[in-house]
mmCIF file of C-alpha atoms in Angstrom:
data_model
loop_
_atom_site.group_PDB
_atom_site.id
_atom_site.type_symbol
_atom_site.label_atom_id
_atom_site.label_comp_id
_atom_site.label_asym_id
_atom_site.label_seq_id
_atom_site.Cartn_x
_atom_site.Cartn_y
_atom_site.Cartn_z
ATOM 1 C CA UNK A 813 19.977 13.032 0.982
ATOM 2 C CA UNK A 814 20.645 10.329 3.538
ATOM 3 C CA UNK A 815 20.223 6.755 2.406
ATOM 4 C CA UNK A 816 17.659 4.258 3.621
ATOM 5 C CA UNK A 817 20.196 2.580 5.846
ATOM 6 C CA UNK A 818 20.725 5.866 7.695
ATOM 7 C CA UNK A 819 17.184 6.994 8.215
ATOM 8 C CA UNK A 820 15.158 4.649 10.382
ATOM 9 C CA UNK A 821 12.899 7.045 12.263
ATOM 10 C CA UNK A 822 10.699 6.350 15.253
ATOM 11 C CA UNK A 823 6.867 6.189 15.411
ATOM 12 C CA UNK A 824 3.826 6.494 17.562
ATOM 13 C CA UNK A 825 2.813 5.275 21.075
ATOM 14 C CA UNK A 826 2.514 1.714 22.309
ATOM 15 C CA UNK A 827 1.937 -0.890 19.650
ATOM 16 C CA UNK A 828 -1.500 -2.445 19.936
ATOM 17 C CA UNK A 829 -1.936 -6.160 19.441
ATOM 18 C CA UNK A 830 -4.677 -7.331 17.135
ATOM 19 C CA UNK A 831 -7.396 -8.782 19.345
ATOM 20 C CA UNK A 832 -8.615 -11.485 17.021
ATOM 21 C CA UNK A 833 -7.396 -13.614 14.165
ATOM 22 C CA UNK A 834 -7.778 -11.738 10.901
ATOM 23 C CA UNK A 835 -8.718 -13.669 7.800
ATOM 24 C CA UNK A 836 -6.311 -12.519 5.124
ATOM 25 C CA UNK A 837 -8.411 -11.471 2.151
ATOM 26 C CA UNK A 838 -7.148 -11.701 -1.398
ATOM 27 C CA UNK A 839 -7.355 -8.516 -3.482
ATOM 28 C CA UNK A 840 -10.468 -8.306 -5.632
ATOM 29 C CA UNK A 841 -10.457 -9.773 -9.109
ATOM 30 C CA UNK A 842 -11.329 -6.309 -10.413
ATOM 31 C CA UNK A 843 -8.227 -4.769 -8.826
ATOM 32 C CA UNK A 844 -5.978 -7.541 -10.124
ATOM 33 C CA UNK A 845 -7.396 -7.153 -13.635
ATOM 34 C CA UNK A 846 -7.027 -3.360 -13.571
ATOM 35 C CA UNK A 847 -3.445 -3.631 -12.307
ATOM 36 C CA UNK A 848 -2.507 -6.171 -14.953
ATOM 37 C CA UNK A 849 -3.986 -3.882 -17.608
ATOM 38 C CA UNK A 850 -1.634 -1.121 -16.417
ATOM 39 C CA UNK A 851 1.145 -3.696 -16.595
ATOM 40 C CA UNK A 852 3.831 -1.828 -14.645
ATOM 41 C CA UNK A 853 4.595 -0.608 -11.135
ATOM 42 C CA UNK A 854 7.232 2.072 -10.536
ATOM 43 C CA UNK A 855 9.053 1.915 -7.188
ATOM 44 C CA UNK A 856 11.855 4.034 -5.771
ATOM 45 C CA UNK A 857 14.518 3.610 -3.070
ATOM 46 C CA UNK A 858 14.178 -0.154 -2.634
ATOM 47 C CA UNK A 859 17.670 -1.733 -2.555
ATOM 48 C CA UNK A 860 17.418 -5.505 -2.915
ATOM 49 C CA UNK A 861 19.547 -6.161 0.170
ATOM 50 C CA UNK A 862 17.343 -3.988 2.399
ATOM 51 C CA UNK A 863 14.627 -5.805 4.379
ATOM 52 C CA UNK A 864 14.494 -8.633 1.854
ATOM 53 C CA UNK A 865 13.161 -6.354 -0.902
ATOM 54 C CA UNK A 866 14.858 -8.335 -3.672
ATOM 55 C CA UNK A 867 12.732 -11.398 -2.927
ATOM 56 C CA UNK A 868 9.639 -9.293 -2.186
ATOM 57 C CA UNK A 869 9.786 -7.622 -5.607
ATOM 58 C CA UNK A 870 10.421 -10.969 -7.286
ATOM 59 C CA UNK A 871 7.456 -12.488 -5.446
ATOM 60 C CA UNK A 872 5.115 -9.726 -6.586
ATOM 61 C CA UNK A 873 6.231 -10.042 -10.198
ATOM 62 C CA UNK A 874 5.849 -13.830 -10.145
ATOM 63 C CA UNK A 875 2.405 -13.717 -8.549
ATOM 64 C CA UNK A 876 0.828 -11.079 -10.776
ATOM 65 C CA UNK A 877 2.996 -10.891 -13.896
ATOM 66 C CA UNK A 878 3.408 -7.137 -13.502
ATOM 67 C CA UNK A 879 6.719 -5.513 -14.388
ATOM 68 C CA UNK A 880 8.471 -3.468 -11.713
ATOM 69 C CA UNK A 881 10.350 -0.367 -12.832
ATOM 70 C CA UNK A 882 12.868 0.352 -10.055
ATOM 71 C CA UNK A 883 14.083 3.930 -9.684
ATOM 72 C CA UNK A 884 17.218 4.932 -7.739
ATOM 73 C CA UNK A 885 17.518 2.073 -5.193
ATOM 74 C CA UNK A 886 19.885 4.098 -2.996
ATOM 75 C CA UNK A 887 17.650 7.169 -2.664
ATOM 76 C CA UNK A 888 16.623 8.576 0.699
ATOM 77 C CA UNK A 889 13.172 9.615 1.922
ATOM 78 C CA UNK A 890 13.656 13.197 0.799
ATOM 79 C CA UNK A 891 14.586 12.013 -2.679
ATOM 80 C CA UNK A 892 11.370 10.001 -2.870
ATOM 81 C CA UNK A 893 9.247 13.008 -1.968
ATOM 82 C CA UNK A 894 11.084 15.194 -4.481
ATOM 83 C CA UNK A 895 10.513 12.561 -7.185
ATOM 84 C CA UNK A 896 6.760 12.828 -6.621
ATOM 85 C CA UNK A 897 6.876 16.627 -6.731
ATOM 86 C CA UNK A 898 9.012 16.694 -9.868
ATOM 87 C CA UNK A 899 6.708 14.314 -11.757
ATOM 88 C CA UNK A 900 3.221 15.560 -10.873
ATOM 89 C CA UNK A 901 2.208 15.854 -14.511
ATOM 90 C CA UNK A 902 4.388 13.046 -15.811
ATOM 91 C CA UNK A 903 3.013 9.582 -16.531
ATOM 92 C CA UNK A 904 6.365 8.303 -17.768
ATOM 93 C CA UNK A 905 8.888 5.945 -16.151
ATOM 94 C CA UNK A 906 10.404 8.585 -13.827
ATOM 95 C CA UNK A 907 7.207 9.051 -11.836
ATOM 96 C CA UNK A 908 7.045 6.790 -8.742
ATOM 97 C CA UNK A 909 3.777 5.070 -7.941
ATOM 98 C CA UNK A 910 4.668 4.198 -4.359
ATOM 99 C CA UNK A 911 7.089 5.306 -1.655
ATOM 100 C CA UNK A 912 8.666 3.725 1.428
ATOM 101 C CA UNK A 913 9.806 6.532 3.727
ATOM 102 C CA UNK A 914 10.708 7.407 7.298
ATOM 103 C CA UNK A 915 7.769 8.252 9.554
ATOM 104 C CA UNK A 916 8.072 12.024 9.503
ATOM 105 C CA UNK A 917 7.630 12.048 5.721
ATOM 106 C CA UNK A 918 4.195 10.370 5.935
ATOM 107 C CA UNK A 919 2.291 13.188 7.677
ATOM 108 C CA UNK A 920 4.176 15.900 5.787
ATOM 109 C CA UNK A 921 3.486 14.274 2.407
ATOM 110 C CA UNK A 922 -0.191 14.022 3.309
ATOM 111 C CA UNK A 923 -0.283 17.691 4.311
ATOM 112 C CA UNK A 924 1.264 18.653 0.963
ATOM 113 C CA UNK A 925 -1.262 16.601 -1.014
ATOM 114 C CA UNK A 926 1.400 14.283 -2.400
ATOM 115 C CA UNK A 927 -0.148 10.936 -1.415
ATOM 116 C CA UNK A 928 -3.555 9.307 -1.722
ATOM 117 C CA UNK A 929 -5.525 7.146 0.720
ATOM 118 C CA UNK A 930 -5.954 3.408 0.332
ATOM 119 C CA UNK A 931 -6.801 0.871 3.025
ATOM 120 C CA UNK A 932 -5.494 -2.635 2.375
ATOM 121 C CA UNK A 933 -7.643 -5.663 3.147
ATOM 122 C CA UNK A 934 -5.538 -6.448 6.251
ATOM 123 C CA UNK A 935 -6.042 -2.903 7.561
ATOM 124 C CA UNK A 936 -7.513 -3.978 10.903
ATOM 125 C CA UNK A 937 -4.402 -5.968 11.827
ATOM 126 C CA UNK A 938 -2.144 -2.920 11.434
ATOM 127 C CA UNK A 939 -1.866 -1.280 14.873
ATOM 128 C CA UNK A 940 -3.742 2.012 15.150
ATOM 129 C CA UNK A 941 -0.545 3.594 16.491
ATOM 130 C CA UNK A 942 1.201 2.840 13.215
ATOM 131 C CA UNK A 943 -1.171 4.207 10.593
ATOM 132 C CA UNK A 944 -2.969 7.312 9.427
ATOM 133 C CA UNK A 945 -6.643 6.914 10.330
ATOM 134 C CA UNK A 946 -7.710 7.894 6.815
ATOM 135 C CA UNK A 947 -5.302 5.480 5.119
ATOM 136 C CA UNK A 948 -2.871 7.967 3.596
ATOM 137 C CA UNK A 949 0.174 6.177 5.083
ATOM 138 C CA UNK A 950 0.811 3.162 7.281
ATOM 139 C CA UNK A 951 3.761 1.493 8.933
ATOM 140 C CA UNK A 952 5.370 -1.328 7.000
ATOM 141 C CA UNK A 953 8.285 -2.682 9.082
ATOM 142 C CA UNK A 954 10.345 -1.746 12.092
ATOM 143 C CA UNK A 955 13.413 -2.505 14.177
ATOM 144 C CA UNK A 956 13.963 -2.309 17.933
ATOM 145 C CA UNK A 957 17.021 -1.251 19.899
ATOM 146 C CA UNK A 958 18.932 -4.331 21.006
ATOM 147 C CA UNK A 959 22.211 -5.485 22.513
ATOM 148 C CA UNK A 960 24.495 -6.988 19.873
ATOM 149 C CA UNK A 961 26.991 -9.153 21.757
ATOM 150 C CA UNK A 962 30.292 -10.816 20.825
ATOM 151 C CA UNK A 963 29.874 -13.971 22.885
ATOM 152 C CA UNK A 964 33.508 -14.988 22.427
ATOM 153 C CA UNK A 965 34.345 -12.147 24.796
ATOM 154 C CA UNK A 966 31.093 -11.653 26.721
ATOM 155 C CA UNK A 967 30.093 -15.059 28.017
ATOM 156 C CA UNK A 968 26.949 -13.895 29.840
ATOM 157 C CA UNK A 969 25.049 -11.458 27.625
ATOM 158 C CA UNK A 970 23.126 -8.605 29.295
ATOM 159 C CA UNK A 971 19.370 -9.127 29.467
ATOM 160 C CA UNK A 972 18.199 -5.608 30.307
ATOM 161 C CA UNK A 973 19.485 -2.047 30.389
ATOM 162 C CA UNK A 974 20.383 -2.105 34.080
ATOM 163 C CA UNK A 975 22.767 -5.005 33.428
ATOM 164 C CA UNK A 976 25.037 -2.712 31.404
ATOM 165 C CA UNK A 977 26.220 -1.085 34.651
ATOM 166 C CA UNK A 978 27.609 -4.381 35.996
ATOM 167 C CA UNK A 979 31.354 -4.753 36.507
ATOM 168 C CA UNK A 980 31.219 -7.794 34.190
ATOM 169 C CA UNK A 981 30.994 -5.403 31.239
ATOM 170 C CA UNK A 982 34.021 -3.202 31.912
ATOM 171 C CA UNK A 983 35.130 -1.287 28.805
ATOM 172 C CA UNK A 984 32.590 -3.192 26.688
ATOM 173 C CA UNK A 985 29.481 -1.098 25.935
ATOM 174 C CA UNK A 986 29.199 1.116 22.837
ATOM 175 C CA UNK A 987 26.502 2.928 20.884
ATOM 176 C CA UNK A 988 26.105 2.515 17.113
ATOM 177 C CA UNK A 989 26.363 6.267 16.619
ATOM 178 C CA UNK A 990 27.120 9.591 18.246
ATOM 179 C CA UNK A 991 24.158 10.491 20.508
ATOM 180 C CA UNK A 992 24.665 14.165 19.673
ATOM 181 C CA UNK A 993 23.823 13.479 16.024
ATOM 182 C CA UNK A 994 22.691 9.879 15.330
ATOM 183 C CA UNK A 995 18.992 8.985 15.609
ATOM 184 C CA UNK A 996 19.893 5.359 16.361
ATOM 185 C CA UNK A 997 22.051 6.463 19.305
ATOM 186 C CA UNK A 998 19.534 9.061 20.510
ATOM 187 C CA UNK A 999 16.815 6.418 20.589
ATOM 188 C CA UNK A 1000 19.112 4.076 22.536
ATOM 189 C CA UNK A 1001 19.566 6.707 25.245
ATOM 190 C CA UNK A 1002 15.808 7.347 25.218
ATOM 191 C CA UNK A 1003 15.119 3.611 25.567
ATOM 192 C CA UNK A 1004 17.381 3.420 28.610
ATOM 193 C CA UNK A 1005 15.345 6.230 30.142
ATOM 194 C CA UNK A 1006 12.073 4.410 29.505
ATOM 195 C CA UNK A 1007 13.561 1.321 31.108
ATOM 196 C CA UNK A 1008 14.194 3.402 34.226
ATOM 197 C CA UNK A 1009 10.452 3.972 34.491
ATOM 198 C CA UNK A 1010 10.062 7.417 32.934
ATOM 199 C CA UNK A 1011 7.129 7.892 30.581
ATOM 200 C CA UNK A 1012 7.365 11.615 29.842
ATOM 201 C CA UNK A 1013 9.564 11.963 26.746
ATOM 202 C CA UNK A 1014 11.757 14.807 27.981
ATOM 203 C CA UNK A 1015 12.198 13.149 31.364
ATOM 204 C CA UNK A 1016 12.985 9.835 29.665
ATOM 205 C CA UNK A 1017 15.740 11.604 27.741
ATOM 206 C CA UNK A 1018 17.107 13.026 30.990
ATOM 207 C CA UNK A 1019 16.886 9.616 32.695
ATOM 208 C CA UNK A 1020 18.700 8.017 29.771
ATOM 209 C CA UNK A 1021 21.506 10.535 30.079
ATOM 210 C CA UNK A 1022 21.761 9.755 33.796
ATOM 211 C CA UNK A 1023 21.912 6.068 32.995
ATOM 212 C CA UNK A 1024 24.757 6.434 30.508
ATOM 213 C CA UNK A 1025 26.584 8.713 32.921
ATOM 214 C CA UNK A 1026 26.534 5.800 35.378
ATOM 215 C CA UNK A 1027 27.671 3.339 32.703
ATOM 216 C CA UNK A 1028 30.511 5.693 31.832
ATOM 217 C CA UNK A 1029 31.462 6.278 35.484
ATOM 218 C CA UNK A 1030 31.545 2.509 36.018
ATOM 219 C CA UNK A 1031 34.173 2.266 33.270
ATOM 220 C CA UNK A 1032 31.887 0.247 31.004
ATOM 221 C CA UNK A 1033 31.231 2.774 28.225
ATOM 222 C CA UNK A 1034 33.466 2.828 25.152
ATOM 223 C CA UNK A 1035 33.287 6.217 23.328
ATOM 224 C CA UNK A 1036 33.600 4.604 19.898
ATOM 225 C CA UNK A 1037 30.868 4.267 17.262
ATOM 226 C CA UNK A 1038 30.209 0.537 17.266
ATOM 227 C CA UNK A 1039 30.231 -1.298 13.946
ATOM 228 C CA UNK A 1040 30.486 -4.863 12.688
ATOM 229 C CA UNK A 1041 34.290 -4.609 12.523
ATOM 230 C CA UNK A 1042 34.714 -3.319 16.080
ATOM 231 C CA UNK A 1043 32.274 -5.970 17.300
ATOM 232 C CA UNK A 1044 34.352 -8.692 15.654
ATOM 233 C CA UNK A 1045 37.658 -7.255 16.827
ATOM 234 C CA UNK A 1046 36.399 -7.067 20.393
ATOM 235 C CA UNK A 1047 36.985 -3.358 20.933
ATOM 236 C CA UNK A 1048 33.200 -2.907 21.329
ATOM 237 C CA UNK A 1049 31.925 -6.368 22.333
ATOM 238 C CA UNK A 1050 28.468 -5.011 23.243
ATOM 239 C CA UNK A 1051 26.866 -2.600 20.764
ATOM 240 C CA UNK A 1052 23.440 -1.041 21.214
ATOM 241 C CA UNK A 1053 21.932 -1.035 17.707
ATOM 242 C CA UNK A 1054 18.774 -1.729 15.728
ATOM 243 C CA UNK A 1055 18.096 -5.457 15.826
ATOM 244 C CA UNK A 1056 18.123 -5.827 12.036
ATOM 245 C CA UNK A 1057 21.630 -4.361 11.929
ATOM 246 C CA UNK A 1058 22.794 -6.764 14.614
ATOM 247 C CA UNK A 1059 21.225 -9.770 12.906
ATOM 248 C CA UNK A 1060 22.836 -8.821 9.588
ATOM 249 C CA UNK A 1061 26.221 -8.442 11.329
ATOM 250 C CA UNK A 1062 25.743 -11.843 12.947
ATOM 251 C CA UNK A 1063 25.109 -13.484 9.588
ATOM 252 C CA UNK A 1064 27.950 -11.718 7.813
ATOM 253 C CA UNK A 1065 30.430 -12.694 10.537
ATOM 254 C CA UNK A 1066 29.205 -16.283 10.193
ATOM 255 C CA UNK A 1067 30.269 -17.444 13.640
ATOM 256 C CA UNK A 1068 33.661 -15.712 13.639
ATOM 257 C CA UNK A 1069 33.043 -14.518 16.285
ATOM 258 C CA UNK A 1070 29.668 -15.853 17.449
ATOM 259 C CA UNK A 1071 27.150 -13.042 17.959
ATOM 260 C CA UNK A 1072 23.947 -12.912 20.017
ATOM 261 C CA UNK A 1073 21.256 -10.274 19.505
ATOM 262 C CA UNK A 1074 19.297 -9.573 22.697
ATOM 263 C CA UNK A 1075 16.097 -7.516 22.871
ATOM 264 C CA UNK A 1076 16.103 -5.954 26.362
ATOM 265 C CA UNK A 1077 13.441 -7.007 28.841
ATOM 266 C CA UNK A 1078 12.232 -3.408 29.193
ATOM 267 C CA UNK A 1079 12.597 -0.130 27.350
ATOM 268 C CA UNK A 1080 11.934 -1.749 23.953
ATOM 269 C CA UNK A 1081 11.920 1.196 21.557
ATOM 270 C CA UNK A 1082 10.996 0.683 17.909
ATOM 271 C CA UNK A 1083 11.575 2.728 14.783
ATOM 272 C CA UNK A 1084 9.389 2.274 11.723
ATOM 273 C CA UNK A 1085 9.057 3.103 8.030
ATOM 274 C CA UNK A 1086 5.778 3.881 6.288
ATOM 275 C CA UNK A 1087 4.271 3.095 2.884
ATOM 276 C CA UNK A 1088 2.161 5.399 0.743
ATOM 277 C CA UNK A 1089 0.809 5.741 -2.804
ATOM 278 C CA UNK A 1090 1.627 8.854 -4.808
ATOM 279 C CA UNK A 1091 -1.347 11.134 -5.407
ATOM 280 C CA UNK A 1092 -0.136 11.302 -9.018
ATOM 281 C CA UNK A 1093 0.651 7.594 -9.504
ATOM 282 C CA UNK A 1094 0.649 6.710 -13.228
ATOM 283 C CA UNK A 1095 -0.309 3.155 -12.263
ATOM 284 C CA UNK A 1096 -2.742 3.578 -9.340
ATOM 285 C CA UNK A 1097 -4.206 0.093 -9.519
ATOM 286 C CA UNK A 1098 -0.797 -1.570 -9.669
ATOM 287 C CA UNK A 1099 0.142 0.578 -6.672
ATOM 288 C CA UNK A 1100 -2.882 -0.639 -4.710
ATOM 289 C CA UNK A 1101 -2.140 -4.245 -5.672
ATOM 290 C CA UNK A 1102 1.464 -3.765 -4.505
ATOM 291 C CA UNK A 1103 0.153 -2.575 -1.143
ATOM 292 C CA UNK A 1104 -2.143 -5.586 -0.917
ATOM 293 C CA UNK A 1105 0.855 -7.836 -1.571
ATOM 294 C CA UNK A 1106 3.099 -6.090 0.957
ATOM 295 C CA UNK A 1107 0.483 -6.340 3.707
ATOM 296 C CA UNK A 1108 -0.485 -9.927 2.931
ATOM 297 C CA UNK A 1109 1.093 -12.670 5.038
ATOM 298 C CA UNK A 1110 3.418 -13.451 2.129
ATOM 299 C CA UNK A 1111 4.681 -9.894 1.783
ATOM 300 C CA UNK A 1112 5.056 -9.390 5.516
ATOM 301 C CA UNK A 1113 7.106 -12.566 5.846
ATOM 302 C CA UNK A 1114 9.268 -11.380 2.950
ATOM 303 C CA UNK A 1115 10.327 -8.388 5.033
ATOM 304 C CA UNK A 1116 10.870 -10.578 8.074
ATOM 305 C CA UNK A 1117 13.169 -12.817 6.049
ATOM 306 C CA UNK A 1118 15.287 -9.687 5.618
ATOM 307 C CA UNK A 1119 15.252 -9.176 9.431
ATOM 308 C CA UNK A 1120 12.883 -6.195 9.383
ATOM 309 C CA UNK A 1121 9.904 -6.952 11.600
ATOM 310 C CA UNK A 1122 6.715 -6.397 9.576
ATOM 311 C CA UNK A 1123 4.112 -4.155 11.140
ATOM 312 C CA UNK A 1124 1.708 -7.114 11.420
ATOM 313 C CA UNK A 1125 4.346 -9.245 13.183
ATOM 314 C CA UNK A 1126 2.504 -9.650 16.492
ATOM 315 C CA UNK A 1127 -0.655 -10.663 14.631
ATOM 316 C CA UNK A 1128 1.250 -13.163 12.468
ATOM 317 C CA UNK A 1129 3.133 -14.646 15.431
ATOM 318 C CA UNK A 1130 0.002 -14.942 17.564
ATOM 319 C CA UNK A 1131 -1.779 -16.818 14.798
ATOM 320 C CA UNK A 1132 1.096 -19.181 14.023
ATOM 321 C CA UNK A 1133 1.825 -17.673 10.610
ATOM 322 C CA UNK A 1134 5.607 -17.297 11.057
ATOM 323 C CA UNK A 1135 7.584 -20.417 9.999
ATOM 324 C CA UNK A 1136 9.641 -21.904 12.812
ATOM 325 C CA UNK A 1137 12.875 -21.755 10.832
ATOM 326 C CA UNK A 1138 12.351 -18.008 10.502
ATOM 327 C CA UNK A 1139 11.612 -17.585 14.204
ATOM 328 C CA UNK A 1140 14.765 -19.546 15.036
ATOM 329 C CA UNK A 1141 16.889 -16.832 13.398
ATOM 330 C CA UNK A 1142 15.292 -14.056 15.451
ATOM 331 C CA UNK A 1143 15.101 -13.019 19.094
ATOM 332 C CA UNK A 1144 11.989 -14.495 20.795
ATOM 333 C CA UNK A 1145 8.721 -13.171 19.370
ATOM 334 C CA UNK A 1146 7.458 -12.352 22.871
ATOM 335 C CA UNK A 1147 10.247 -9.774 23.237
ATOM 336 C CA UNK A 1148 8.583 -7.626 20.576
ATOM 337 C CA UNK A 1149 5.201 -7.506 22.299
ATOM 338 C CA UNK A 1150 6.521 -4.705 24.533
ATOM 339 C CA UNK A 1151 7.741 -2.547 21.654
ATOM 340 C CA UNK A 1152 6.759 1.113 21.921
ATOM 341 C CA UNK A 1153 6.765 3.597 19.052
ATOM 342 C CA UNK A 1154 7.548 7.153 20.197
ATOM 343 C CA UNK A 1155 5.539 9.797 18.376
ATOM 344 C CA UNK A 1156 7.378 12.467 16.436
ATOM 345 C CA UNK A 1157 6.639 14.885 19.286
ATOM 346 C CA UNK A 1158 7.999 12.470 21.878
ATOM 347 C CA UNK A 1159 11.025 11.780 19.718
ATOM 348 C CA UNK A 1160 11.779 15.484 19.409
ATOM 349 C CA UNK A 1161 11.390 16.120 23.151
ATOM 350 C CA UNK A 1162 13.730 13.259 24.012
ATOM 351 C CA UNK A 1163 16.184 14.230 21.285
ATOM 352 C CA UNK A 1164 16.477 17.808 22.499
ATOM 353 C CA UNK A 1165 17.385 16.726 26.009
ATOM 354 C CA UNK A 1166 19.836 14.084 24.822
ATOM 355 C CA UNK A 1167 21.713 15.963 22.102
ATOM 356 C CA UNK A 1168 22.128 19.187 24.077
ATOM 357 C CA UNK A 1169 23.103 17.676 27.417
ATOM 358 C CA UNK A 1170 25.151 14.592 26.465
ATOM 359 C CA UNK A 1171 28.455 16.398 26.894
ATOM 360 C CA UNK A 1172 27.616 17.958 30.238
ATOM 361 C CA UNK A 1173 25.902 14.928 31.784
ATOM 362 C CA UNK A 1174 27.781 11.960 30.307
ATOM 363 C CA UNK A 1175 30.985 13.620 29.162
ATOM 364 C CA UNK A 1176 32.032 10.940 26.672
ATOM 365 C CA UNK A 1177 33.166 12.176 23.245
ATOM 366 C CA UNK A 1178 31.815 9.447 20.969
ATOM 367 C CA UNK A 1179 33.758 9.198 17.697
#
């Protein structure tokens, strides 16, 4: 199975802003007591260096005194689903209580009866486009496609997709994957198409291909999979990648070279993960309390500290809940207000156009 770092999938329509300040409710005393009586929460596929999960888990344990049994931190979404299936009648330590999976696994797990509904107290501040109406699954955090720029080489960073065609960026622009196979790269091409004004998913895919054909014809496209090393070396000084990847690269390079992460002015495409509680959770109350913690301001900011934008980010930013020192490490909050979450159907329509026609339209063999 693919790991968490390989499987950020895209989600539903335009993200809706919460229209009013939401008072963050504490979980009920009854739920806290019931969870503490269970005493343990079993998680799966939560590496500590992913989205700040190390601190998030520590915060939950410190706040409620509940032990966290962590299964297979490097598992992928498919592994999580299989762990639920394999432990339906097992109340022991190998049965996960909760899962954190790519979007497509939320609806399919619901259809298979593998997860149970629960609406957290901050439910209303989760955008409707990022949750199951009945509460079986809901978005937890997301990234957006961004321009990750080596500013030692590129003195004037691009601000929007159209800028990438400028002669200033000759032999500079790369994708963080092969668009014939990589979801991250496919979504980048799709985002370029949206920026061109297309709203139909298939047409946006076609428009994105046309855009990259122009970038390639201009001599700006580098047919190399962009990574932190190639960014630092200067062989791919502009990489189109998920913002959390770019921000992590920036920190790891520590100014050598300096890196800027730019969210484009248009065509802001987001990919999201979703949370759910196993229908067979041995510790159902601890699972619900975990969800309450994750969707509280504290839990949401824990993810943001790890550079994954929490699903309630726009609500938190609008209500002044994000510490300034945290905002200073991120692209401007306003840039995320335009984020759109393609549905699975839209994603598939765009993907089909992009993966099958990249060679004929763009003609760049990305390796």
